[in-house]
PDB file of C-alpha atoms in Angstrom:
ATOM      1  CA  MET V   1      62.607 136.154 106.295  1.00  0.00           C
ATOM      2  CA  GLY V   2      59.322 137.314 104.820  1.00  0.00           C
ATOM      3  CA  VAL V   3      56.258 137.977 106.923  1.00  0.00           C
ATOM      4  CA  HIS V   4      54.645 134.648 106.035  1.00  0.00           C
ATOM      5  CA  ASP V   5      57.711 132.781 107.336  1.00  0.00           C
ATOM      6  CA  TYR V   6      57.059 134.314 110.748  1.00  0.00           C
ATOM      7  CA  LEU V   7      53.320 133.604 110.758  1.00  0.00           C
ATOM      8  CA  ALA V   8      52.987 130.215 109.024  1.00  0.00           C
ATOM      9  CA  GLY V   9      52.143 127.438 111.461  1.00  0.00           C
ATOM     10  CA  ARG V  10      51.658 129.860 114.322  1.00  0.00           C
ATOM     11  CA  CYS V  11      48.941 131.172 116.619  1.00  0.00           C
ATOM     12  CA  LEU V  12      50.008 134.596 117.893  1.00  0.00           C
ATOM     13  CA  THR V  13      48.506 137.329 120.032  1.00  0.00           C
ATOM     14  CA  GLN V  14      47.837 140.796 118.678  1.00  0.00           C
ATOM     15  CA  ALA V  15      50.922 142.107 120.499  1.00  0.00           C
ATOM     16  CA  GLU V  16      53.133 139.385 118.985  1.00  0.00           C
ATOM     17  CA  VAL V  17      51.803 140.014 115.476  1.00  0.00           C
ATOM     18  CA  GLN V  18      52.446 143.741 115.851  1.00  0.00           C
ATOM     19  CA  GLU V  19      56.099 142.928 116.594  1.00  0.00           C
ATOM     20  CA  VAL V  20      56.197 140.906 113.355  1.00  0.00           C
ATOM     21  CA  TRP V  21      54.775 143.919 111.520  1.00  0.00           C
ATOM     22  CA  LYS V  22      57.517 146.154 112.934  1.00  0.00           C
ATOM     23  CA  SER V  23      60.362 143.834 111.947  1.00  0.00           C
ATOM     24  CA  THR V  24      59.351 142.742 108.429  1.00  0.00           C
ATOM     25  CA  ASP V  25      58.408 144.149 105.049  1.00  0.00           C
ATOM     26  CA  ALA V  26      54.788 144.327 106.250  1.00  0.00           C
ATOM     27  CA  ARG V  27      55.623 147.689 107.827  1.00  0.00           C
ATOM     28  CA  GLY V  28      55.067 149.233 104.412  1.00  0.00           C
ATOM     29  CA  GLN V  29      51.326 148.750 105.002  1.00  0.00           C
ATOM     30  CA  LYS V  30      49.089 150.433 107.553  1.00  0.00           C
ATOM     31  CA  LEU V  31      48.938 148.236 110.651  1.00  0.00           C
ATOM     32  CA  GLU V  32      45.132 148.151 110.782  1.00  0.00           C
ATOM     33  CA  THR V  33      44.867 147.204 107.093  1.00  0.00           C
ATOM     34  CA  TRP V  34      47.509 144.509 107.437  1.00  0.00           C
ATOM     35  CA  LEU V  35      45.916 142.995 110.553  1.00  0.00           C
ATOM     36  CA  ALA V  36      42.527 142.885 108.825  1.00  0.00           C
ATOM     37  CA  SER V  37      44.066 140.853 105.975  1.00  0.00           C
ATOM     38  CA  LEU V  38      45.284 138.072 108.291  1.00  0.00           C
ATOM     39  CA  PRO V  39      43.220 135.016 109.323  1.00  0.00           C
ATOM     40  CA  SER V  40      42.169 135.504 112.928  1.00  0.00           C
ATOM     41  CA  LYS V  41      39.675 134.537 115.613  1.00  0.00           C
ATOM     42  CA  PRO V  42      38.550 136.019 118.959  1.00  0.00           C
ATOM     43  CA  ALA V  43      41.217 135.645 121.641  1.00  0.00           C
ATOM     44  CA  LEU V  44      38.510 134.803 124.193  1.00  0.00           C
ATOM     45  CA  THR V  45      34.896 133.825 123.640  1.00  0.00           C
ATOM     46  CA  GLY V  46      32.150 134.066 126.228  1.00  0.00           C
ATOM     47  CA  PRO V  47      31.192 134.451 128.935  1.00  0.00           C
ATOM     48  CA  PRO V  48      31.426 131.704 130.022  1.00  0.00           C
ATOM     49  CA  TRP V  49      35.016 132.311 128.934  1.00  0.00           C
ATOM     50  CA  VAL V  50      37.018 130.002 126.670  1.00  0.00           C
ATOM     51  CA  CYS V  51      40.626 130.784 125.761  1.00  0.00           C
ATOM     52  CA  GLY V  52      41.285 130.569 122.036  1.00  0.00           C
ATOM     53  CA  ARG V  53      44.947 129.700 122.548  1.00  0.00           C
ATOM     54  CA  CYS V  54      45.030 127.047 125.285  1.00  0.00           C
ATOM     55  CA  GLY V  55      41.348 126.022 125.446  1.00  0.00           C
ATOM     56  CA  ASN V  56      41.014 126.949 129.138  1.00  0.00           C
ATOM     57  CA  GLN V  57      37.385 126.918 130.333  1.00  0.00           C
ATOM     58  CA  ASP V  58      37.958 126.990 134.100  1.00  0.00           C
ATOM     59  CA  PRO V  59      36.167 130.111 135.420  1.00  0.00           C
ATOM     60  CA  HIS V  60      38.754 130.360 138.204  1.00  0.00           C
ATOM     61  CA  GLN V  61      41.560 130.663 135.629  1.00  0.00           C
ATOM     62  CA  PHE V  62      40.411 133.987 134.182  1.00  0.00           C
ATOM     63  CA  TRP V  63      40.939 137.464 135.604  1.00  0.00           C
ATOM     64  CA  THR V  64      38.750 140.498 134.949  1.00  0.00           C
ATOM     65  CA  PHE V  65      39.818 144.121 135.449  1.00  0.00           C
ATOM     66  CA  GLN V  66      38.668 147.576 134.376  1.00  0.00           C
ATOM     67  CA  GLY V  67      40.304 148.822 131.181  1.00  0.00           C
ATOM     68  CA  LEU V  68      41.434 152.377 130.506  1.00  0.00           C
ATOM     69  CA  ASP V  69      38.159 152.959 128.675  1.00  0.00           C
ATOM     70  CA  GLY V  70      36.206 151.981 131.773  1.00  0.00           C
ATOM     71  CA  GLN V  71      35.055 148.699 130.228  1.00  0.00           C
ATOM     72  CA  PRO V  72      35.763 145.310 131.846  1.00  0.00           C
ATOM     73  CA  ARG V  73      38.553 143.255 130.272  1.00  0.00           C
ATOM     74  CA  THR V  74      39.215 139.571 130.925  1.00  0.00           C
ATOM     75  CA  TYR V  75      42.355 137.539 130.270  1.00  0.00           C
ATOM     76  CA  CYS V  76      43.398 133.884 130.614  1.00  0.00           C
ATOM     77  CA  LEU V  77      45.639 132.880 133.510  1.00  0.00           C
ATOM     78  CA  ASP V  78      46.372 129.371 132.210  1.00  0.00           C
ATOM     79  CA  CYS V  79      48.751 130.441 129.432  1.00  0.00           C
ATOM     80  CA  LEU V  80      49.739 133.849 130.820  1.00  0.00           C
ATOM     81  CA  SER V  81      53.437 132.900 130.809  1.00  0.00           C
ATOM     82  CA  LEU V  82      53.391 133.192 126.994  1.00  0.00           C
ATOM     83  CA  GLY V  83      51.702 136.591 126.958  1.00  0.00           C
ATOM     84  CA  ARG V  84      48.236 137.891 127.741  1.00  0.00           C
ATOM     85  CA  VAL V  85      45.253 136.553 125.773  1.00  0.00           C
ATOM     86  CA  MET V  86      42.508 139.079 126.410  1.00  0.00           C
ATOM     87  CA  SER V  87      38.863 139.691 125.563  1.00  0.00           C
ATOM     88  CA  GLY V  88      38.267 142.237 122.822  1.00  0.00           C
ATOM     89  CA  GLN V  89      41.433 141.175 121.021  1.00  0.00           C
ATOM     90  CA  ARG V  90      42.153 138.552 118.382  1.00  0.00           C
ATOM     91  CA  LEU V  91      44.486 135.612 117.840  1.00  0.00           C
ATOM     92  CA  TYR V  92      46.175 135.352 114.462  1.00  0.00           C
ATOM     93  CA  CYS V  93      46.380 131.688 113.441  1.00  0.00           C
ATOM     94  CA  GLN V  94      47.765 130.557 110.105  1.00  0.00           C
ATOM     95  CA  PRO V  95      48.369 126.920 109.046  1.00  0.00           C
ATOM     96  CA  ALA V  96      51.745 125.984 107.612  1.00  0.00           C
ATOM     97  CA  PRO V  97      51.845 125.423 103.845  1.00  0.00           C
ATOM     98  CA  VAL V  98      52.343 121.955 102.383  1.00  0.00           C
ATOM     99  CA  GLY V  99      56.011 120.946 102.365  1.00  0.00           C
ATOM    100  CA  GLN V 100      58.034 119.676  99.425  1.00  0.00           C
ATOM    101  CA  PRO V 101      59.103 115.990  99.196  1.00  0.00           C
ATOM    102  CA  LEU V 102      62.839 115.298  99.384  1.00  0.00           C
ATOM    103  CA  SER V 103      64.707 113.662  96.522  1.00  0.00           C
ATOM    104  CA  GLN V 104      67.093 111.769  98.820  1.00  0.00           C
ATOM    105  CA  SER V 105      67.050 110.502 102.378  1.00  0.00           C
ATOM    106  CA  PRO V 106      68.093 113.026 105.061  1.00  0.00           C
ATOM    107  CA  LEU V 107      69.001 110.224 107.499  1.00  0.00           C
ATOM    108  CA  THR V 108      72.772 110.015 108.019  1.00  0.00           C
ATOM    109  CA  TRP V 109      72.676 107.778 111.114  1.00  0.00           C
ATOM    110  CA  GLN V 110      74.791 104.658 110.572  1.00  0.00           C
ATOM    111  CA  GLY V 111      73.582 102.607 113.534  1.00  0.00           C
ATOM    112  CA  GLU V 112      71.483  99.455 113.447  1.00  0.00           C
ATOM    113  CA  LEU V 113      68.249  98.683 115.257  1.00  0.00           C
ATOM    114  CA  THR V 114      67.715  95.453 117.147  1.00  0.00           C
ATOM    115  CA  PRO V 115      65.030  93.132 115.728  1.00  0.00           C
ATOM    116  CA  SER V 116      62.556  94.346 118.382  1.00  0.00           C
ATOM    117  CA  GLN V 117      63.339  98.002 117.675  1.00  0.00           C
ATOM    118  CA  ALA V 118      63.068  97.420 113.929  1.00  0.00           C
ATOM    119  CA  GLU V 119      59.648  95.806 114.361  1.00  0.00           C
ATOM    120  CA  ILE V 120      58.318  98.815 116.267  1.00  0.00           C
ATOM    121  CA  ALA V 121      59.927 101.223 113.796  1.00  0.00           C
ATOM    122  CA  GLN V 122      58.187  99.451 110.904  1.00  0.00           C
ATOM    123  CA  LYS V 123      54.843  99.689 112.692  1.00  0.00           C
ATOM    124  CA  LEU V 124      55.304 103.436 113.195  1.00  0.00           C
ATOM    125  CA  VAL V 125      56.105 103.934 109.514  1.00  0.00           C
ATOM    126  CA  ALA V 126      53.056 101.835 108.583  1.00  0.00           C
ATOM    127  CA  ALA V 127      50.890 103.984 110.873  1.00  0.00           C
ATOM    128  CA  TRP V 128      52.141 107.108 109.090  1.00  0.00           C
ATOM    129  CA  ARG V 129      51.420 105.639 105.670  1.00  0.00           C
ATOM    130  CA  GLY V 130      47.965 104.422 106.687  1.00  0.00           C
ATOM    131  CA  GLN V 131      44.853 106.415 105.866  1.00  0.00           C
ATOM    132  CA  GLU V 132      43.772 107.039 109.470  1.00  0.00           C
ATOM    133  CA  ARG V 133      47.153 108.007 110.970  1.00  0.00           C
ATOM    134  CA  ARG V 134      45.941 107.228 114.476  1.00  0.00           C
ATOM    135  CA  PRO V 135      48.036 108.218 117.520  1.00  0.00           C
ATOM    136  CA  GLN V 136      50.637 105.639 118.550  1.00  0.00           C
ATOM    137  CA  LEU V 137      52.237 104.882 121.930  1.00  0.00           C
ATOM    138  CA  VAL V 138      55.769 103.533 122.343  1.00  0.00           C
ATOM    139  CA  TRP V 139      56.218 102.396 125.940  1.00  0.00           C
ATOM    140  CA  ALA V 140      59.684 101.275 127.040  1.00  0.00           C
ATOM    141  CA  VAL V 141      62.160 101.755 129.866  1.00  0.00           C
ATOM    142  CA  THR V 142      64.839 104.449 129.859  1.00  0.00           C
ATOM    143  CA  GLY V 143      67.754 103.448 127.654  1.00  0.00           C
ATOM    144  CA  ALA V 144      65.731 101.089 125.459  1.00  0.00           C
ATOM    145  CA  GLY V 145      66.547 103.119 122.340  1.00  0.00           C
ATOM    146  CA  LYS V 146      63.216 104.876 121.805  1.00  0.00           C
ATOM    147  CA  THR V 147      64.905 107.850 120.148  1.00  0.00           C
ATOM    148  CA  GLU V 148      66.730 105.752 117.563  1.00  0.00           C
ATOM    149  CA  LEU V 149      63.712 103.634 116.683  1.00  0.00           C
ATOM    150  CA  VAL V 150      61.763 106.724 115.564  1.00  0.00           C
ATOM    151  CA  PHE V 151      64.502 107.666 113.069  1.00  0.00           C
ATOM    152  CA  PRO V 152      62.929 105.570 110.254  1.00  0.00           C
ATOM    153  CA  LEU V 153      59.599 107.316 110.901  1.00  0.00           C
ATOM    154  CA  LEU V 154      61.232 110.752 110.804  1.00  0.00           C
ATOM    155  CA  GLU V 155      63.025 109.770 107.596  1.00  0.00           C
ATOM    156  CA  ARG V 156      59.780 108.692 105.930  1.00  0.00           C
ATOM    157  CA  VAL V 157      57.823 111.787 106.987  1.00  0.00           C
ATOM    158  CA  LEU V 158      60.595 114.120 105.844  1.00  0.00           C
ATOM    159  CA  MET V 159      60.960 112.267 102.536  1.00  0.00           C
ATOM    160  CA  ASP V 160      57.230 112.726 101.982  1.00  0.00           C
ATOM    161  CA  GLY V 161      57.604 116.483 102.475  1.00  0.00           C
ATOM    162  CA  GLY V 162      56.196 116.522 106.002  1.00  0.00           C
ATOM    163  CA  ARG V 163      57.394 118.573 108.963  1.00  0.00           C
ATOM    164  CA  VAL V 164      58.291 116.854 112.220  1.00  0.00           C
ATOM    165  CA  CYS V 165      58.378 118.055 115.808  1.00  0.00           C
ATOM    166  CA  LEU V 166      60.023 116.180 118.671  1.00  0.00           C
ATOM    167  CA  ALA V 167      58.588 117.695 121.844  1.00  0.00           C
ATOM    168  CA  SER V 168      59.081 117.127 125.556  1.00  0.00           C
ATOM    169  CA  PRO V 169      57.694 118.736 128.709  1.00  0.00           C
ATOM    170  CA  ARG V 170      61.291 119.147 129.947  1.00  0.00           C
ATOM    171  CA  ILE V 171      63.969 121.484 128.606  1.00  0.00           C
ATOM    172  CA  ASP V 172      66.756 119.103 129.649  1.00  0.00           C
ATOM    173  CA  VAL V 173      65.266 116.341 127.494  1.00  0.00           C
ATOM    174  CA  CYS V 174      65.138 118.676 124.474  1.00  0.00           C
ATOM    175  CA  LEU V 175      68.771 119.668 125.033  1.00  0.00           C
ATOM    176  CA  GLU V 176      69.798 116.015 125.395  1.00  0.00           C
ATOM    177  CA  LEU V 177      67.943 114.980 122.235  1.00  0.00           C
ATOM    178  CA  ALA V 178      69.099 117.881 120.062  1.00  0.00           C
ATOM    179  CA  PRO V 179      72.704 116.803 119.325  1.00  0.00           C
ATOM    180  CA  ARG V 180      71.661 113.188 118.725  1.00  0.00           C
ATOM    181  CA  VAL V 181      68.919 114.160 116.289  1.00  0.00           C
ATOM    182  CA  LYS V 182      71.091 116.735 114.515  1.00  0.00           C
ATOM    183  CA  GLU V 183      73.843 114.146 114.082  1.00  0.00           C
ATOM    184  CA  ALA V 184      71.356 111.575 112.766  1.00  0.00           C
ATOM    185  CA  PHE V 185      70.017 114.076 110.222  1.00  0.00           C
ATOM    186  CA  ALA V 186      73.207 115.992 109.468  1.00  0.00           C
ATOM    187  CA  GLY V 187      72.683 118.705 106.893  1.00  0.00           C
ATOM    188  CA  LEU V 188      68.960 119.032 107.596  1.00  0.00           C
ATOM    189  CA  ASP V 189      67.740 122.408 108.839  1.00  0.00           C
ATOM    190  CA  CYS V 190      66.723 121.926 112.482  1.00  0.00           C
ATOM    191  CA  GLN V 191      65.712 124.262 115.315  1.00  0.00           C
ATOM    192  CA  VAL V 192      65.428 123.876 119.103  1.00  0.00           C
ATOM    193  CA  LEU V 193      62.738 125.978 120.798  1.00  0.00           C
ATOM    194  CA  TYR V 194      62.354 126.542 124.536  1.00  0.00           C
ATOM    195  CA  GLY V 195      62.128 129.496 126.888  1.00  0.00           C
ATOM    196  CA  GLY V 196      65.438 131.349 126.526  1.00  0.00           C
ATOM    197  CA  SER V 197      66.703 129.388 123.505  1.00  0.00           C
ATOM    198  CA  GLN V 198      68.989 131.063 120.975  1.00  0.00           C
ATOM    199  CA  ASP V 199      66.942 129.784 118.025  1.00  0.00           C
ATOM    200  CA  SER V 200      64.082 131.947 116.823  1.00  0.00           C
ATOM    201  CA  TYR V 201      61.071 130.363 115.155  1.00  0.00           C
ATOM    202  CA  GLU V 202      61.256 129.560 111.474  1.00  0.00           C
ATOM    203  CA  LEU V 203      59.295 127.118 109.353  1.00  0.00           C
ATOM    204  CA  LYS V 204      61.756 124.206 109.199  1.00  0.00           C
ATOM    205  CA  PRO V 205      61.498 120.478 108.383  1.00  0.00           C
ATOM    206  CA  LEU V 206      62.616 119.379 111.862  1.00  0.00           C
ATOM    207  CA  THR V 207      61.868 121.063 115.195  1.00  0.00           C
ATOM    208  CA  LEU V 208      62.663 120.134 118.788  1.00  0.00           C
ATOM    209  CA  ALA V 209      60.602 122.044 121.335  1.00  0.00           C
ATOM    210  CA  THR V 210      59.181 122.036 124.819  1.00  0.00           C
ATOM    211  CA  THR V 211      55.467 121.333 124.934  1.00  0.00           C
ATOM    212  CA  HIS V 212      54.915 124.895 126.212  1.00  0.00           C
ATOM    213  CA  GLN V 213      56.256 126.251 122.911  1.00  0.00           C
ATOM    214  CA  LEU V 214      53.485 124.351 121.116  1.00  0.00           C
ATOM    215  CA  LEU V 215      50.958 126.798 122.571  1.00  0.00           C
ATOM    216  CA  ARG V 216      52.143 129.119 119.783  1.00  0.00           C
ATOM    217  CA  ALA V 217      51.891 126.428 117.068  1.00  0.00           C
ATOM    218  CA  TYR V 218      48.933 126.032 114.712  1.00  0.00           C
ATOM    219  CA  GLN V 219      48.705 123.153 112.220  1.00  0.00           C
ATOM    220  CA  ALA V 220      52.482 123.399 111.868  1.00  0.00           C
ATOM    221  CA  PHE V 221      53.540 119.737 111.851  1.00  0.00           C
ATOM    222  CA  ASP V 222      52.576 116.614 109.947  1.00  0.00           C
ATOM    223  CA  CYS V 223      54.064 114.365 112.641  1.00  0.00           C
ATOM    224  CA  LEU V 224      54.479 115.265 116.317  1.00  0.00           C
ATOM    225  CA  ILE V 225      56.227 113.028 118.852  1.00  0.00           C
ATOM    226  CA  VAL V 226      56.042 113.782 122.581  1.00  0.00           C
ATOM    227  CA  ASP V 227      58.838 112.235 124.629  1.00  0.00           C
ATOM    228  CA  GLU V 228      57.970 111.474 128.271  1.00  0.00           C
ATOM    229  CA  VAL V 229      54.215 112.031 128.073  1.00  0.00           C
ATOM    230  CA  ASP V 230      53.996 111.028 131.734  1.00  0.00           C
ATOM    231  CA  ALA V 231      56.247 113.894 132.884  1.00  0.00           C
ATOM    232  CA  PHE V 232      55.228 117.096 134.661  1.00  0.00           C
ATOM    233  CA  PRO V 233      53.777 119.481 133.618  1.00  0.00           C
ATOM    234  CA  TYR V 234      52.383 117.811 130.481  1.00  0.00           C
ATOM    235  CA  VAL V 235      50.744 114.834 132.169  1.00  0.00           C
ATOM    236  CA  ASP V 236      48.162 116.901 134.096  1.00  0.00           C
ATOM    237  CA  SER V 237      47.884 119.894 131.774  1.00  0.00           C
ATOM    238  CA  ARG V 238      44.776 120.187 129.661  1.00  0.00           C
ATOM    239  CA  ALA V 239      46.310 123.251 127.990  1.00  0.00           C
ATOM    240  CA  LEU V 240      49.407 121.370 126.812  1.00  0.00           C
ATOM    241  CA  HIS V 241      47.335 118.452 125.521  1.00  0.00           C
ATOM    242  CA  GLU V 242      45.270 120.975 123.547  1.00  0.00           C
ATOM    243  CA  ALA V 243      48.469 122.580 122.242  1.00  0.00           C
ATOM    244  CA  VAL V 244      49.730 119.215 120.959  1.00  0.00           C
ATOM    245  CA  ARG V 245      46.389 118.462 119.304  1.00  0.00           C
ATOM    246  CA  ARG V 246      46.320 121.819 117.522  1.00  0.00           C
ATOM    247  CA  ALA V 247      50.018 121.817 116.548  1.00  0.00           C
TER     248      ALA V 247
END
């Protein structure tokens, strides 16, 4: 993969971007020159401190220490599990490019929706095709077929050249959804991202991911669906809501 495949649709720390530099053709350039050519923003702004990755503004969720140069350094505790976001450094955020429309439907699922499912599916497709594209909520009991009724929406978005992410706060939900979605869109390039997953990030039409992985996403998806929005830790996490909004 080229360097832009690693960076497109991502918001990465300086340390993460340096690893990209080491492993791609960008290593032919001086690191400082290459970093200066990338779109970036301060990792933290303030004080009062605001994290550029997760949006944390809670003064109790930052830690300050003395750097090797004797100057104070502050980092965010809210998203520390994904790597340190620290004052004096930058975040490298690059939107994904516009995708290419498909010439034929990627949907290979042969099932049929019930009349009620079909009605909701049509409303979701209409919401996508509308000018405002306002957020939608599908509320139904477990086993009601929520996954299958979003297939027409996924088909339409992918046909239009959009990128889709199916996200969940829980790894087990992502692992349960993955084979069903891959079977429904057989032949389509799909990745599953979670802590410890075998897949490494690439810019693909269809992504399944935990909501924590979205903290590294930046304007990557045209359509994002969160399964089980009432589940821990997403339901009470301002950082994960911000990650979804930005992704």
